[in-house]
């Protein structure tokens, strides 16, 4: 994360300090805008290649049977099994991971944008079980990619019961209308949207991470000896509820979009820079 | 002084060149990783083969007292152990593994005729341990073969094949089951 921030910093520094000195541009709003577009484009372009590298990594590593896992970077598939008793925040289904996010539409000057007013994530160790055995996963630093299990807009007069209960439990103000007659209402209820993600216990999962020996583990049982976590040499740690094929397809598509989109954005930024720079 | 259009065309060219370079780097690194994966997968099998081989003398010392007249079984185990120790290449090790698997199968099958031996705690422990090792060897052999297949396919595909030729990478051999391993062991009661 710090490395990424550092790269961004260097990019911005190069652009706003060195470019004006070299080309004699004066720092203006246009220059800042074009600079931001170019840096974003290049960042997307680089991210696209990083994603493509991950696609190749997933393609290159065969799936291991859990019973015979070797130390190092591994790829496994199986069913998610709870180690800790977790429940999905809204419906209360047993799960191994959950995340909820509530956003509110807020006016900022002439524009309005979605602001996250509540976010909660539950990441606890869990097991993945295949036909040969099970292994513990420590998902704390994993990149978890799962589609939302529930997405809803909350602009109506009434919140669904489970959402109302959740908001009360988490002390999120509901802003109910003061007065309601038929379709008319007075006050309250700003536009909100809610997203909920979870990996239900028993769901099929795909994991790529580093198998390591647990500290002080002496048991003969695999699940007591080995844990899959983020590695030092291979920091790629990925969890998804898609199959390997779907994961590869999705990442490949993203990488192409990022590379193409990033390059296009950088070119647009350059065109803007030339326009503003020549003024 | 370059015009705006020339600058943009220059930037497009630079991005294309950077893309090609990054793409080549990714392919190159991928091939190197695949090659190393094969070595690592093989090393992971080798560890288990050695572990199994070191358990065999313990097993023999337990069963010897009971199975005095089963010379053929012990001869096969001794031969398989010798082959395991002498084997250096993957093919030789695969062959020695096949011999050992078959010899151990025969031993466990013959042990069925000795109820006292079969009921012994030490024998059961060793049998369980060796069976576990056999299963793990089979899993890792499958993993090794998957790694080799992925590598062999990659080095024949375009564009990877150009870089593979540059690196002088050649097809690798699979760890295939020997004919002896496929045979069913007959138990004589």
mmCIF file of C-alpha atoms in Angstrom, chain B residues 13-181:
data_model
loop_
_atom_site.group_PDB
_atom_site.id
_atom_site.type_symbol
_atom_site.label_atom_id
_atom_site.label_comp_id
_atom_site.label_asym_id
_atom_site.label_seq_id
_atom_site.Cartn_x
_atom_site.Cartn_y
_atom_site.Cartn_z
ATOM 1 C CA UNK B 13 3.861 4.935 -29.839
ATOM 2 C CA UNK B 14 5.561 5.095 -26.441
ATOM 3 C CA UNK B 15 2.526 3.444 -24.798
ATOM 4 C CA UNK B 16 2.468 0.692 -27.426
ATOM 5 C CA UNK B 17 6.213 0.051 -26.952
ATOM 6 C CA UNK B 18 5.808 -0.001 -23.146
ATOM 7 C CA UNK B 19 2.846 -2.407 -23.531
ATOM 8 C CA UNK B 20 4.882 -4.784 -25.698
ATOM 9 C CA UNK B 21 7.848 -4.677 -23.305
ATOM 10 C CA UNK B 22 5.636 -5.311 -20.256
ATOM 11 C CA UNK B 23 3.840 -8.117 -22.097
ATOM 12 C CA UNK B 24 7.166 -9.790 -22.992
ATOM 13 C CA UNK B 25 8.342 -9.445 -19.382
ATOM 14 C CA UNK B 26 5.121 -11.081 -18.138
ATOM 15 C CA UNK B 27 5.461 -13.971 -20.621
ATOM 16 C CA UNK B 28 9.163 -14.432 -19.797
ATOM 17 C CA UNK B 29 8.543 -14.413 -16.042
ATOM 18 C CA UNK B 30 5.588 -16.768 -16.484
ATOM 19 C CA UNK B 31 7.726 -19.301 -18.358
ATOM 20 C CA UNK B 32 10.527 -19.087 -15.786
ATOM 21 C CA UNK B 33 7.953 -19.613 -13.038
ATOM 22 C CA UNK B 34 6.436 -22.625 -14.821
ATOM 23 C CA UNK B 35 9.872 -24.205 -15.178
ATOM 24 C CA UNK B 36 10.609 -23.608 -11.493
ATOM 25 C CA UNK B 37 7.166 -24.939 -10.527
ATOM 26 C CA UNK B 38 8.102 -28.270 -12.115
ATOM 27 C CA UNK B 39 11.327 -28.455 -10.113
ATOM 28 C CA UNK B 40 9.487 -27.504 -6.925
ATOM 29 C CA UNK B 41 6.709 -30.040 -7.590
ATOM 30 C CA UNK B 42 9.340 -32.713 -8.158
ATOM 31 C CA UNK B 43 11.221 -31.772 -4.968
ATOM 32 C CA UNK B 44 7.927 -32.082 -3.068
ATOM 33 C CA UNK B 45 7.490 -35.640 -4.374
ATOM 34 C CA UNK B 46 11.107 -36.511 -3.624
ATOM 35 C CA UNK B 47 10.668 -35.537 0.033
ATOM 36 C CA UNK B 48 7.762 -37.955 0.359
ATOM 37 C CA UNK B 49 9.598 -40.746 -1.479
ATOM 38 C CA UNK B 50 12.462 -40.400 0.999
ATOM 39 C CA UNK B 51 10.070 -40.350 3.956
ATOM 40 C CA UNK B 52 8.408 -43.529 2.724
ATOM 41 C CA UNK B 53 11.737 -45.170 2.061
ATOM 42 C CA UNK B 54 12.886 -44.417 5.617
ATOM 43 C CA UNK B 55 9.726 -46.020 7.065
ATOM 44 C CA UNK B 56 10.318 -49.297 5.186
ATOM 45 C CA UNK B 57 13.083 -50.736 7.463
ATOM 46 C CA UNK B 58 10.814 -50.184 10.496
ATOM 47 C CA UNK B 59 8.011 -52.017 8.736
ATOM 48 C CA UNK B 60 10.295 -54.873 7.705
ATOM 49 C CA UNK B 61 11.620 -55.279 11.252
ATOM 50 C CA UNK B 62 8.052 -55.610 12.563
ATOM 51 C CA UNK B 63 6.820 -58.097 9.977
ATOM 52 C CA UNK B 64 9.974 -60.228 9.698
ATOM 53 C CA UNK B 65 9.228 -62.217 12.829
ATOM 54 C CA UNK B 66 5.798 -63.229 11.551
ATOM 55 C CA UNK B 67 6.449 -63.653 7.851
ATOM 56 C CA UNK B 68 9.588 -65.832 7.951
ATOM 57 C CA UNK B 69 8.617 -67.808 4.885
ATOM 58 C CA UNK B 70 7.631 -64.888 2.638
ATOM 59 C CA UNK B 71 11.071 -64.479 1.078
ATOM 60 C CA UNK B 72 9.724 -63.195 -2.222
ATOM 61 C CA UNK B 73 8.010 -60.222 -0.564
ATOM 62 C CA UNK B 74 11.185 -59.178 1.267
ATOM 63 C CA UNK B 75 13.290 -59.588 -1.847
ATOM 64 C CA UNK B 76 10.974 -57.274 -3.767
ATOM 65 C CA UNK B 77 11.114 -54.679 -0.989
ATOM 66 C CA UNK B 78 14.910 -54.848 -0.845
ATOM 67 C CA UNK B 79 15.138 -54.458 -4.632
ATOM 68 C CA UNK B 80 12.705 -51.540 -4.603
ATOM 69 C CA UNK B 81 14.667 -49.806 -1.834
ATOM 70 C CA UNK B 82 17.912 -50.274 -3.696
ATOM 71 C CA UNK B 83 16.317 -48.878 -6.874
ATOM 72 C CA UNK B 84 14.990 -45.857 -4.904
ATOM 73 C CA UNK B 85 18.435 -45.119 -3.481
ATOM 74 C CA UNK B 86 20.209 -45.445 -6.833
ATOM 75 C CA UNK B 87 17.647 -43.552 -8.934
ATOM 76 C CA UNK B 88 18.714 -40.101 -10.089
ATOM 77 C CA UNK B 89 16.522 -39.099 -13.043
ATOM 78 C CA UNK B 90 12.737 -38.576 -12.905
ATOM 79 C CA UNK B 91 12.157 -41.692 -15.041
ATOM 80 C CA UNK B 92 14.337 -43.839 -12.764
ATOM 81 C CA UNK B 93 12.658 -42.470 -9.641
ATOM 82 C CA UNK B 94 9.232 -43.038 -11.176
ATOM 83 C CA UNK B 95 10.198 -46.644 -11.889
ATOM 84 C CA UNK B 96 11.594 -47.156 -8.370
ATOM 85 C CA UNK B 97 8.422 -45.608 -6.935
ATOM 86 C CA UNK B 98 6.333 -48.054 -8.949
ATOM 87 C CA UNK B 99 8.407 -50.980 -7.682
ATOM 88 C CA UNK B 100 8.130 -49.804 -4.065
ATOM 89 C CA UNK B 101 4.376 -49.209 -4.284
ATOM 90 C CA UNK B 102 3.884 -52.677 -5.720
ATOM 91 C CA UNK B 103 6.194 -54.322 -3.147
ATOM 92 C CA UNK B 104 4.388 -52.623 -0.258
ATOM 93 C CA UNK B 105 1.011 -53.599 -1.696
ATOM 94 C CA UNK B 106 2.206 -57.238 -1.783
ATOM 95 C CA UNK B 107 3.460 -57.005 1.784
ATOM 96 C CA UNK B 108 0.178 -55.606 3.105
ATOM 97 C CA UNK B 109 -1.750 -58.185 1.102
ATOM 98 C CA UNK B 110 0.331 -61.074 2.486
ATOM 99 C CA UNK B 111 -0.038 -59.604 6.012
ATOM 100 C CA UNK B 112 -3.746 -60.429 5.730
ATOM 101 C CA UNK B 113 -2.729 -64.069 6.307
ATOM 102 C CA UNK B 114 -1.213 -63.209 9.708
ATOM 103 C CA UNK B 115 -4.007 -62.061 12.058
ATOM 104 C CA UNK B 116 -1.647 -61.538 15.021
ATOM 105 C CA UNK B 117 0.578 -59.250 12.932
ATOM 106 C CA UNK B 118 -2.446 -57.388 11.576
ATOM 107 C CA UNK B 119 -3.733 -56.725 15.081
ATOM 108 C CA UNK B 120 -0.395 -55.348 16.310
ATOM 109 C CA UNK B 121 -0.427 -51.654 17.230
ATOM 110 C CA UNK B 122 2.961 -50.871 15.666
ATOM 111 C CA UNK B 123 2.072 -52.580 12.391
ATOM 112 C CA UNK B 124 -1.244 -50.718 12.167
ATOM 113 C CA UNK B 125 0.476 -47.391 12.867
ATOM 114 C CA UNK B 126 3.083 -47.991 10.177
ATOM 115 C CA UNK B 127 0.508 -49.241 7.716
ATOM 116 C CA UNK B 128 -1.527 -46.067 8.271
ATOM 117 C CA UNK B 129 1.534 -43.845 7.927
ATOM 118 C CA UNK B 130 2.691 -45.558 4.715
ATOM 119 C CA UNK B 131 -0.804 -45.456 3.240
ATOM 120 C CA UNK B 132 -0.974 -41.716 4.008
ATOM 121 C CA UNK B 133 2.390 -41.196 2.327
ATOM 122 C CA UNK B 134 1.274 -43.242 -0.684
ATOM 123 C CA UNK B 135 -1.854 -41.079 -1.025
ATOM 124 C CA UNK B 136 0.181 -37.893 -0.751
ATOM 125 C CA UNK B 137 2.659 -39.168 -3.347
ATOM 126 C CA UNK B 138 -0.243 -39.903 -5.685
ATOM 127 C CA UNK B 139 -1.681 -36.363 -5.154
ATOM 128 C CA UNK B 140 1.672 -34.711 -5.673
ATOM 129 C CA UNK B 141 2.351 -36.825 -8.732
ATOM 130 C CA UNK B 142 -0.905 -35.532 -10.170
ATOM 131 C CA UNK B 143 0.157 -31.976 -9.270
ATOM 132 C CA UNK B 144 3.566 -32.531 -10.863
ATOM 133 C CA UNK B 145 1.938 -33.822 -14.042
ATOM 134 C CA UNK B 146 -0.431 -30.822 -14.100
ATOM 135 C CA UNK B 147 2.579 -28.496 -13.768
ATOM 136 C CA UNK B 148 4.423 -30.298 -16.573
ATOM 137 C CA UNK B 149 1.343 -30.263 -18.818
ATOM 138 C CA UNK B 150 0.801 -26.524 -18.239
ATOM 139 C CA UNK B 151 4.459 -25.899 -19.080
ATOM 140 C CA UNK B 152 4.477 -28.164 -22.158
ATOM 141 C CA UNK B 153 1.354 -26.481 -23.529
ATOM 142 C CA UNK B 154 2.702 -22.994 -22.857
ATOM 143 C CA UNK B 155 6.029 -23.536 -24.600
ATOM 144 C CA UNK B 156 4.195 -24.672 -27.724
ATOM 145 C CA UNK B 157 1.685 -21.806 -27.795
ATOM 146 C CA UNK B 158 2.126 -18.519 -29.638
ATOM 147 C CA UNK B 159 3.536 -16.082 -28.464
ATOM 148 C CA UNK B 160 5.165 -17.992 -25.561
ATOM 149 C CA UNK B 161 6.883 -20.392 -27.967
ATOM 150 C CA UNK B 162 9.173 -17.594 -29.292
ATOM 151 C CA UNK B 163 10.446 -16.760 -25.826
ATOM 152 C CA UNK B 164 10.669 -20.465 -24.904
ATOM 153 C CA UNK B 165 12.880 -21.052 -27.948
ATOM 154 C CA UNK B 166 15.032 -18.105 -26.953
ATOM 155 C CA UNK B 167 15.389 -19.614 -23.465
ATOM 156 C CA UNK B 168 16.009 -23.060 -25.032
ATOM 157 C CA UNK B 169 13.187 -24.568 -23.011
ATOM 158 C CA UNK B 170 12.245 -28.086 -24.064
ATOM 159 C CA UNK B 171 9.337 -30.406 -23.301
ATOM 160 C CA UNK B 172 9.435 -32.089 -19.879
ATOM 161 C CA UNK B 173 8.520 -35.701 -19.115
ATOM 162 C CA UNK B 174 5.458 -36.669 -17.120
ATOM 163 C CA UNK B 175 5.727 -38.830 -13.988
ATOM 164 C CA UNK B 176 3.711 -41.743 -15.317
ATOM 165 C CA UNK B 177 2.559 -44.814 -13.419
ATOM 166 C CA UNK B 178 4.666 -47.904 -14.182
ATOM 167 C CA UNK B 179 3.049 -51.052 -15.502
ATOM 168 C CA UNK B 180 3.767 -52.851 -12.179
ATOM 169 C CA UNK B 181 1.760 -50.238 -10.278
#
